[in-house]
């Protein structure tokens, strides 16, 4: 069981709540038992490698890469915006593989209403914590206000019939070669170690095609096979990634 360390008495009630909802073991002090542990402090929730707690992963929408991408990311001209079909109409998007919320944040900053769905307890807890803190920062509060968060399996959510978004966005974990570890940034390595592979992304993709109004957009490694072997209508290739787009209808407001 993942350990959640909280050393500040004042924060214990919140830490207890996080531990209960996500199934972590709450501990007051050190004694890490696995290669990773979670730490909750006044700066929020962090995932820390036990052998290097300073190389931690935390979701911060108001600083670092998220902030840089919000200000200089290229707006509606960037590939993710074109893949999702953001123009004058901003579609509602189910980000079915929300991860640390970077893509959800980009889409929300373009004006989309985003439902960010994440099933992994550690990743979901980090994302929820980042959204909670971001909602208190003036520069990004409005953007965060466009993101709803759902902890659970996106395929089950779609099959429940509770959501029927304009667009479904998928970014499942890429197959990765363990020999390439050295080339991966430390935070991404921690993320990959904890989450592992998404072996069921074909099933999620096929379900998405049946539960969406306008299109499904899939982020893939540049040379990866398309999901479920289905050729996309459109493919936007970047340096490392590409976006496969499966069009069902024009991205436009629903008819009244
Ligand atoms: C590569 S990461 C996504 C990164 C994300 N696009 C971002 O910008 O931070 C893939 C994530 O999708 C999640 N995931 C995969 N299949 C899922 C499913 N069926 N339902 C919910 N989350 C899923 C994994 O747990 C993992 O955290």
mmCIF file of C-alpha atoms and ligand atoms in Angstrom:
data_model
loop_
_atom_site.group_PDB
_atom_site.id
_atom_site.type_symbol
_atom_site.label_atom_id
_atom_site.label_comp_id
_atom_site.label_asym_id
_atom_site.label_seq_id
_atom_site.Cartn_x
_atom_site.Cartn_y
_atom_site.Cartn_z
ATOM 1 C CA UNK A 1 0.000 0.000 0.000
ATOM 2 C CA UNK A 2 1.319 3.480 -0.883
ATOM 3 C CA UNK A 3 2.361 5.450 2.218
ATOM 4 C CA UNK A 4 1.217 9.025 2.713
ATOM 5 C CA UNK A 5 3.485 10.896 5.097
ATOM 6 C CA UNK A 6 2.137 13.967 6.874
ATOM 7 C CA UNK A 7 4.341 15.594 9.499
ATOM 8 C CA UNK A 8 2.218 18.679 10.196
ATOM 9 C CA UNK A 9 -0.472 18.206 12.842
ATOM 10 C CA UNK A 10 -2.499 21.050 11.358
ATOM 11 C CA UNK A 11 -2.753 19.207 8.021
ATOM 12 C CA UNK A 12 -3.628 15.817 9.480
ATOM 13 C CA UNK A 13 -7.415 16.037 8.926
ATOM 14 C CA UNK A 14 -6.883 16.739 5.190
ATOM 15 C CA UNK A 15 -4.222 14.023 4.934
ATOM 16 C CA UNK A 16 -6.570 11.553 6.633
ATOM 17 C CA UNK A 17 -9.256 12.414 4.122
ATOM 18 C CA UNK A 18 -6.901 11.894 1.156
ATOM 19 C CA UNK A 19 -5.652 8.590 2.595
ATOM 20 C CA UNK A 20 -9.201 7.330 3.160
ATOM 21 C CA UNK A 21 -10.502 8.277 -0.291
ATOM 22 C CA UNK A 22 -7.549 6.888 -2.244
ATOM 23 C CA UNK A 23 -6.592 3.936 -0.052
ATOM 24 C CA UNK A 24 -3.165 5.129 1.181
ATOM 25 C CA UNK A 25 -1.567 4.269 4.501
ATOM 26 C CA UNK A 26 -1.234 7.458 6.539
ATOM 27 C CA UNK A 27 1.993 7.702 8.546
ATOM 28 C CA UNK A 28 3.269 10.585 10.683
ATOM 29 C CA UNK A 29 6.995 10.109 10.098
ATOM 30 C CA UNK A 30 9.479 8.488 7.709
ATOM 31 C CA UNK A 31 9.911 4.705 7.572
ATOM 32 C CA UNK A 32 9.189 4.456 3.844
ATOM 33 C CA UNK A 33 8.652 0.867 2.781
ATOM 34 C CA UNK A 34 8.520 1.154 -1.023
ATOM 35 C CA UNK A 35 10.495 2.839 -3.820
ATOM 36 C CA UNK A 36 8.005 5.758 -3.773
ATOM 37 C CA UNK A 37 5.950 7.491 -1.093
ATOM 38 C CA UNK A 38 3.543 10.416 -0.967
ATOM 39 C CA UNK A 39 4.144 13.434 1.211
ATOM 40 C CA UNK A 40 1.533 16.004 2.208
ATOM 41 C CA UNK A 41 2.669 19.416 3.408
ATOM 42 C CA UNK A 42 1.830 23.101 3.133
ATOM 43 C CA UNK A 43 2.924 23.041 -0.541
ATOM 44 C CA UNK A 44 0.487 20.255 -1.335
ATOM 45 C CA UNK A 45 0.817 16.591 -2.215
ATOM 46 C CA UNK A 46 4.039 15.187 -3.705
ATOM 47 C CA UNK A 47 5.124 11.820 -5.016
ATOM 48 C CA UNK A 48 8.716 11.227 -3.872
ATOM 49 C CA UNK A 49 11.260 8.583 -4.871
ATOM 50 C CA UNK A 50 12.521 7.068 -1.584
ATOM 51 C CA UNK A 51 16.137 7.244 -2.804
ATOM 52 C CA UNK A 52 15.844 10.921 -3.785
ATOM 53 C CA UNK A 53 12.909 12.700 -2.067
ATOM 54 C CA UNK A 54 13.961 16.020 -3.662
ATOM 55 C CA UNK A 55 13.107 14.703 -7.161
ATOM 56 C CA UNK A 56 9.407 14.796 -6.367
ATOM 57 C CA UNK A 57 6.346 15.099 -8.621
ATOM 58 C CA UNK A 58 3.678 17.655 -7.768
ATOM 59 C CA UNK A 59 0.939 19.190 -9.882
ATOM 60 C CA UNK A 60 1.315 22.941 -10.192
ATOM 61 C CA UNK A 61 -0.865 24.746 -12.722
ATOM 62 C CA UNK A 62 0.352 28.222 -11.810
ATOM 63 C CA UNK A 63 4.098 27.662 -12.306
ATOM 64 C CA UNK A 64 6.694 25.746 -14.286
ATOM 65 C CA UNK A 65 5.793 23.931 -17.498
ATOM 66 C CA UNK A 66 2.010 24.407 -17.146
ATOM 67 C CA UNK A 67 2.405 28.164 -16.707
ATOM 68 C CA UNK A 68 4.883 28.390 -19.584
ATOM 69 C CA UNK A 69 2.599 26.445 -21.902
ATOM 70 C CA UNK A 70 -0.404 28.597 -20.924
ATOM 71 C CA UNK A 71 1.465 31.776 -21.839
ATOM 72 C CA UNK A 72 3.558 30.677 -24.815
ATOM 73 C CA UNK A 73 1.949 27.408 -25.988
ATOM 74 C CA UNK A 74 0.573 28.644 -29.304
ATOM 75 C CA UNK A 75 -3.138 28.940 -28.495
ATOM 76 C CA UNK A 76 -5.589 27.488 -30.998
ATOM 77 C CA UNK A 77 -2.791 26.891 -33.528
ATOM 78 C CA UNK A 78 -1.106 24.153 -31.456
ATOM 79 C CA UNK A 79 -1.610 20.547 -32.537
ATOM 80 C CA UNK A 80 -3.689 19.495 -29.535
ATOM 81 C CA UNK A 81 -6.167 22.321 -30.236
ATOM 82 C CA UNK A 82 -6.400 21.343 -33.904
ATOM 83 C CA UNK A 83 -6.798 17.668 -32.986
ATOM 84 C CA UNK A 84 -9.646 18.422 -30.601
ATOM 85 C CA UNK A 85 -11.180 20.889 -33.079
ATOM 86 C CA UNK A 86 -11.119 24.081 -31.004
ATOM 87 C CA UNK A 87 -12.079 27.074 -33.174
ATOM 88 C CA UNK A 88 -14.764 29.662 -32.498
ATOM 89 C CA UNK A 89 -16.814 26.911 -30.829
ATOM 90 C CA UNK A 90 -15.055 25.376 -27.820
ATOM 91 C CA UNK A 91 -16.225 21.773 -27.516
ATOM 92 C CA UNK A 92 -16.820 19.966 -24.246
ATOM 93 C CA UNK A 93 -14.012 17.449 -23.793
ATOM 94 C CA UNK A 94 -13.721 14.284 -21.764
ATOM 95 C CA UNK A 95 -10.009 13.878 -21.077
ATOM 96 C CA UNK A 96 -10.315 10.158 -20.404
ATOM 97 C CA UNK A 97 -6.652 9.675 -19.450
ATOM 98 C CA UNK A 98 -6.058 12.869 -17.464
ATOM 99 C CA UNK A 99 -2.783 11.889 -15.781
ATOM 100 C CA UNK A 100 -1.233 14.973 -14.180
ATOM 101 C CA UNK A 101 -3.738 17.203 -15.981
ATOM 102 C CA UNK A 102 -1.358 19.007 -18.339
ATOM 103 C CA UNK A 103 -3.453 18.455 -21.450
ATOM 104 C CA UNK A 104 -6.713 19.104 -19.557
ATOM 105 C CA UNK A 105 -5.245 22.421 -18.461
ATOM 106 C CA UNK A 106 -4.227 23.360 -22.016
ATOM 107 C CA UNK A 107 -7.721 22.554 -23.316
ATOM 108 C CA UNK A 108 -9.390 24.465 -20.476
ATOM 109 C CA UNK A 109 -7.096 27.435 -21.117
ATOM 110 C CA UNK A 110 -8.379 27.431 -24.730
ATOM 111 C CA UNK A 111 -11.936 27.720 -23.376
ATOM 112 C CA UNK A 112 -13.104 24.077 -23.395
ATOM 113 C CA UNK A 113 -15.183 22.662 -20.547
ATOM 114 C CA UNK A 114 -13.108 19.634 -19.568
ATOM 115 C CA UNK A 115 -13.986 16.546 -17.558
ATOM 116 C CA UNK A 116 -10.636 15.162 -16.381
ATOM 117 C CA UNK A 117 -10.878 11.467 -15.587
ATOM 118 C CA UNK A 118 -8.059 9.545 -13.911
ATOM 119 C CA UNK A 119 -8.216 6.032 -12.488
ATOM 120 C CA UNK A 120 -4.849 5.571 -10.803
ATOM 121 C CA UNK A 121 -5.178 6.488 -7.107
ATOM 122 C CA UNK A 122 -1.754 8.137 -6.782
ATOM 123 C CA UNK A 123 -2.098 10.145 -9.994
ATOM 124 C CA UNK A 124 -5.704 11.062 -9.228
ATOM 125 C CA UNK A 125 -4.752 12.285 -5.747
ATOM 126 C CA UNK A 126 -1.911 14.417 -7.181
ATOM 127 C CA UNK A 127 -4.207 15.876 -9.838
ATOM 128 C CA UNK A 128 -7.048 16.625 -7.436
ATOM 129 C CA UNK A 129 -4.606 18.334 -5.089
ATOM 130 C CA UNK A 130 -3.172 20.424 -7.953
ATOM 131 C CA UNK A 131 -6.662 21.482 -9.035
ATOM 132 C CA UNK A 132 -7.575 22.438 -5.450
ATOM 133 C CA UNK A 133 -4.466 24.619 -5.069
ATOM 134 C CA UNK A 134 -4.749 26.067 -8.586
ATOM 135 C CA UNK A 135 -8.331 27.152 -7.901
ATOM 136 C CA UNK A 136 -6.925 29.547 -5.269
ATOM 137 C CA UNK A 137 -4.440 31.265 -7.622
ATOM 138 C CA UNK A 138 -5.930 34.301 -9.381
ATOM 139 C CA UNK A 139 -4.124 33.836 -12.749
ATOM 140 C CA UNK A 140 -5.422 30.310 -13.300
ATOM 141 C CA UNK A 141 -8.582 30.092 -11.176
ATOM 142 C CA UNK A 142 -10.888 30.801 -14.113
ATOM 143 C CA UNK A 143 -9.222 28.093 -16.230
ATOM 144 C CA UNK A 144 -9.347 25.581 -13.394
ATOM 145 C CA UNK A 145 -13.039 26.475 -13.034
ATOM 146 C CA UNK A 146 -13.587 24.862 -16.445
ATOM 147 C CA UNK A 147 -12.143 21.530 -15.278
ATOM 148 C CA UNK A 148 -14.298 18.959 -13.491
ATOM 149 C CA UNK A 149 -12.459 16.037 -11.964
ATOM 150 C CA UNK A 150 -13.560 12.415 -11.872
ATOM 151 C CA UNK A 151 -11.674 9.649 -10.054
ATOM 152 C CA UNK A 152 -12.404 6.377 -11.791
ATOM 153 C CA UNK A 153 -12.197 4.390 -15.005
ATOM 154 C CA UNK A 154 -13.264 6.466 -18.007
ATOM 155 C CA UNK A 155 -14.566 3.405 -19.842
ATOM 156 C CA UNK A 156 -16.934 2.614 -16.982
ATOM 157 C CA UNK A 157 -18.005 6.254 -16.847
ATOM 158 C CA UNK A 158 -18.859 6.199 -20.566
ATOM 159 C CA UNK A 159 -20.674 2.862 -20.324
ATOM 160 C CA UNK A 160 -22.773 4.275 -17.470
ATOM 161 C CA UNK A 161 -24.260 6.715 -20.007
ATOM 162 C CA UNK A 162 -23.774 9.686 -17.643
ATOM 163 C CA UNK A 163 -21.514 11.603 -20.051
ATOM 164 C CA UNK A 164 -21.868 12.380 -23.766
ATOM 165 C CA UNK A 165 -19.105 14.883 -24.583
ATOM 166 C CA UNK A 166 -18.460 16.623 -27.901
ATOM 167 C CA UNK A 167 -14.907 15.262 -27.957
ATOM 168 C CA UNK A 168 -13.043 12.503 -26.149
ATOM 169 C CA UNK A 169 -9.302 12.971 -25.780
ATOM 170 C CA UNK A 170 -7.027 9.997 -25.090
ATOM 171 C CA UNK A 171 -3.363 9.966 -24.147
ATOM 172 C CA UNK A 172 -2.670 6.464 -22.845
ATOM 173 C CA UNK A 173 0.786 5.567 -21.563
ATOM 174 C CA UNK A 174 3.060 4.936 -24.551
ATOM 175 C CA UNK A 175 4.829 1.621 -24.747
ATOM 176 C CA UNK A 176 8.246 2.436 -23.459
ATOM 177 C CA UNK A 177 11.499 0.633 -23.630
ATOM 178 C CA UNK A 178 13.059 0.213 -20.147
ATOM 179 C CA UNK A 179 16.475 0.695 -21.795
ATOM 180 C CA UNK A 180 15.480 4.284 -22.546
ATOM 181 C CA UNK A 181 15.177 5.140 -18.836
ATOM 182 C CA UNK A 182 18.171 7.439 -18.939
ATOM 183 C CA UNK A 183 16.536 9.666 -21.532
ATOM 184 C CA UNK A 184 13.340 10.194 -19.530
ATOM 185 C CA UNK A 185 13.008 13.162 -17.190
ATOM 186 C CA UNK A 186 13.026 12.198 -13.501
ATOM 187 C CA UNK A 187 9.409 13.207 -12.866
ATOM 188 C CA UNK A 188 8.176 11.243 -15.882
ATOM 189 C CA UNK A 189 10.187 8.257 -14.724
ATOM 190 C CA UNK A 190 8.465 8.337 -11.333
ATOM 191 C CA UNK A 191 5.118 8.629 -13.088
ATOM 192 C CA UNK A 192 5.865 5.680 -15.361
ATOM 193 C CA UNK A 193 7.154 3.518 -12.521
ATOM 194 C CA UNK A 194 4.018 4.090 -10.477
ATOM 195 C CA UNK A 195 1.408 3.858 -13.262
ATOM 196 C CA UNK A 196 2.961 1.230 -15.539
ATOM 197 C CA UNK A 197 1.407 0.474 -18.930
ATOM 198 C CA UNK A 198 -2.180 1.085 -20.015
ATOM 199 C CA UNK A 199 -2.850 -2.356 -21.492
ATOM 200 C CA UNK A 200 -6.550 -1.727 -22.120
ATOM 201 C CA UNK A 201 -6.391 1.435 -24.212
ATOM 202 C CA UNK A 202 -7.894 -0.243 -27.312
ATOM 203 C CA UNK A 203 -11.039 -1.085 -25.327
ATOM 204 C CA UNK A 204 -11.234 2.472 -23.975
ATOM 205 C CA UNK A 205 -10.788 3.856 -27.481
ATOM 206 C CA UNK A 206 -13.507 1.638 -29.023
ATOM 207 C CA UNK A 207 -15.913 2.582 -26.226
ATOM 208 C CA UNK A 208 -15.046 6.256 -26.756
ATOM 209 C CA UNK A 209 -16.013 6.020 -30.443
ATOM 210 C CA UNK A 210 -19.503 4.863 -29.402
ATOM 211 C CA UNK A 211 -20.048 7.519 -26.729
ATOM 212 C CA UNK A 212 -18.996 10.793 -28.302
ATOM 213 C CA UNK A 213 -20.824 13.373 -30.405
ATOM 214 C CA UNK A 214 -18.142 14.822 -32.718
ATOM 215 C CA UNK A 215 -14.718 13.181 -32.538
ATOM 216 C CA UNK A 216 -12.078 11.209 -30.661
ATOM 217 C CA UNK A 217 -8.516 12.557 -30.612
ATOM 218 C CA UNK A 218 -5.658 10.260 -29.566
ATOM 219 C CA UNK A 219 -2.111 11.239 -28.669
ATOM 220 C CA UNK A 220 0.397 8.562 -29.707
ATOM 221 C CA UNK A 221 4.155 8.232 -29.898
ATOM 222 C CA UNK A 222 5.189 9.431 -33.359
ATOM 223 C CA UNK A 223 5.722 5.975 -34.823
ATOM 224 C CA UNK A 224 3.318 3.884 -32.735
ATOM 225 C CA UNK A 225 0.558 1.828 -34.335
ATOM 226 C CA UNK A 226 -2.857 3.521 -34.230
ATOM 227 C CA UNK A 227 -5.077 2.344 -31.379
ATOM 228 C CA UNK A 228 -7.021 -0.849 -32.192
ATOM 229 C CA UNK A 229 -5.297 -0.797 -35.612
ATOM 230 C CA UNK A 230 -7.895 1.752 -36.828
ATOM 231 C CA UNK A 231 -6.535 4.317 -39.278
ATOM 232 C CA UNK A 232 -7.489 7.863 -38.326
ATOM 233 C CA UNK A 233 -9.184 10.341 -40.667
ATOM 234 C CA UNK A 234 -6.464 12.845 -39.881
ATOM 235 C CA UNK A 235 -3.044 12.572 -38.248
ATOM 236 C CA UNK A 236 -1.054 15.577 -36.991
ATOM 237 C CA UNK A 237 2.619 14.725 -36.578
ATOM 238 C CA UNK A 238 4.916 16.549 -34.198
ATOM 239 C CA UNK A 239 8.554 15.880 -33.297
ATOM 240 C CA UNK A 240 7.901 13.156 -30.722
ATOM 241 C CA UNK A 241 4.134 12.663 -30.788
ATOM 242 C CA UNK A 242 1.273 12.636 -33.185
ATOM 243 C CA UNK A 243 -2.452 13.166 -32.785
ATOM 244 C CA UNK A 244 -4.790 10.711 -34.518
ATOM 245 C CA UNK A 245 -8.242 12.173 -35.119
ATOM 246 C CA UNK A 246 -11.407 10.093 -35.658
ATOM 247 C CA UNK A 247 -14.195 12.311 -36.946
ATOM 248 C CA UNK A 248 -17.884 11.481 -36.456
ATOM 249 C CA UNK A 249 -19.398 14.937 -36.960
ATOM 250 C CA UNK A 250 -18.290 18.537 -37.400
ATOM 251 C CA UNK A 251 -17.195 20.143 -34.127
ATOM 252 C CA UNK A 252 -20.057 22.609 -33.719
ATOM 253 C CA UNK A 253 -22.696 23.437 -31.120
ATOM 254 C CA UNK A 254 -25.340 20.722 -30.697
ATOM 255 C CA UNK A 255 -28.543 21.413 -32.654
ATOM 256 C CA UNK A 256 -31.333 22.612 -30.400
HETATM 257 C C1 LIG B 1 0.240 9.317 -20.372
HETATM 258 S S1 LIG B 1 -0.748 9.611 -18.999
HETATM 259 C C2 LIG B 1 -1.680 11.032 -19.464
HETATM 260 C C3 LIG B 1 -0.928 12.307 -19.325
HETATM 261 C C4 LIG B 1 -1.845 13.493 -19.485
HETATM 262 N N1 LIG B 1 -2.322 13.632 -20.851
HETATM 263 C C5 LIG B 1 -1.221 14.781 -19.037
HETATM 264 O O1 LIG B 1 -1.289 15.761 -19.797
HETATM 265 O O2 LIG B 1 -0.691 14.847 -17.908
HETATM 266 C C6 LIG B 1 -1.995 8.379 -19.059
HETATM 267 C C7 LIG B 1 -2.903 8.360 -17.828
HETATM 268 O O3 LIG B 1 -4.146 7.784 -18.188
HETATM 269 C C8 LIG B 1 -4.632 7.039 -17.107
HETATM 270 N N2 LIG B 1 -5.620 6.099 -17.670
HETATM 271 C C9 LIG B 1 -5.392 5.128 -18.584
HETATM 272 N N3 LIG B 1 -6.531 4.476 -18.878
HETATM 273 C C10 LIG B 1 -7.515 5.066 -18.134
HETATM 274 C C11 LIG B 1 -8.924 4.819 -17.992
HETATM 275 N N4 LIG B 1 -9.526 3.824 -18.659
HETATM 276 N N5 LIG B 1 -9.621 5.612 -17.156
HETATM 277 C C12 LIG B 1 -9.012 6.606 -16.462
HETATM 278 N N6 LIG B 1 -7.673 6.864 -16.536
HETATM 279 C C13 LIG B 1 -6.936 6.103 -17.364
HETATM 280 C C14 LIG B 1 -3.387 6.400 -16.528
HETATM 281 O O4 LIG B 1 -3.592 6.012 -15.191
HETATM 282 C C15 LIG B 1 -2.371 7.526 -16.670
HETATM 283 O O5 LIG B 1 -2.327 8.324 -15.514
#
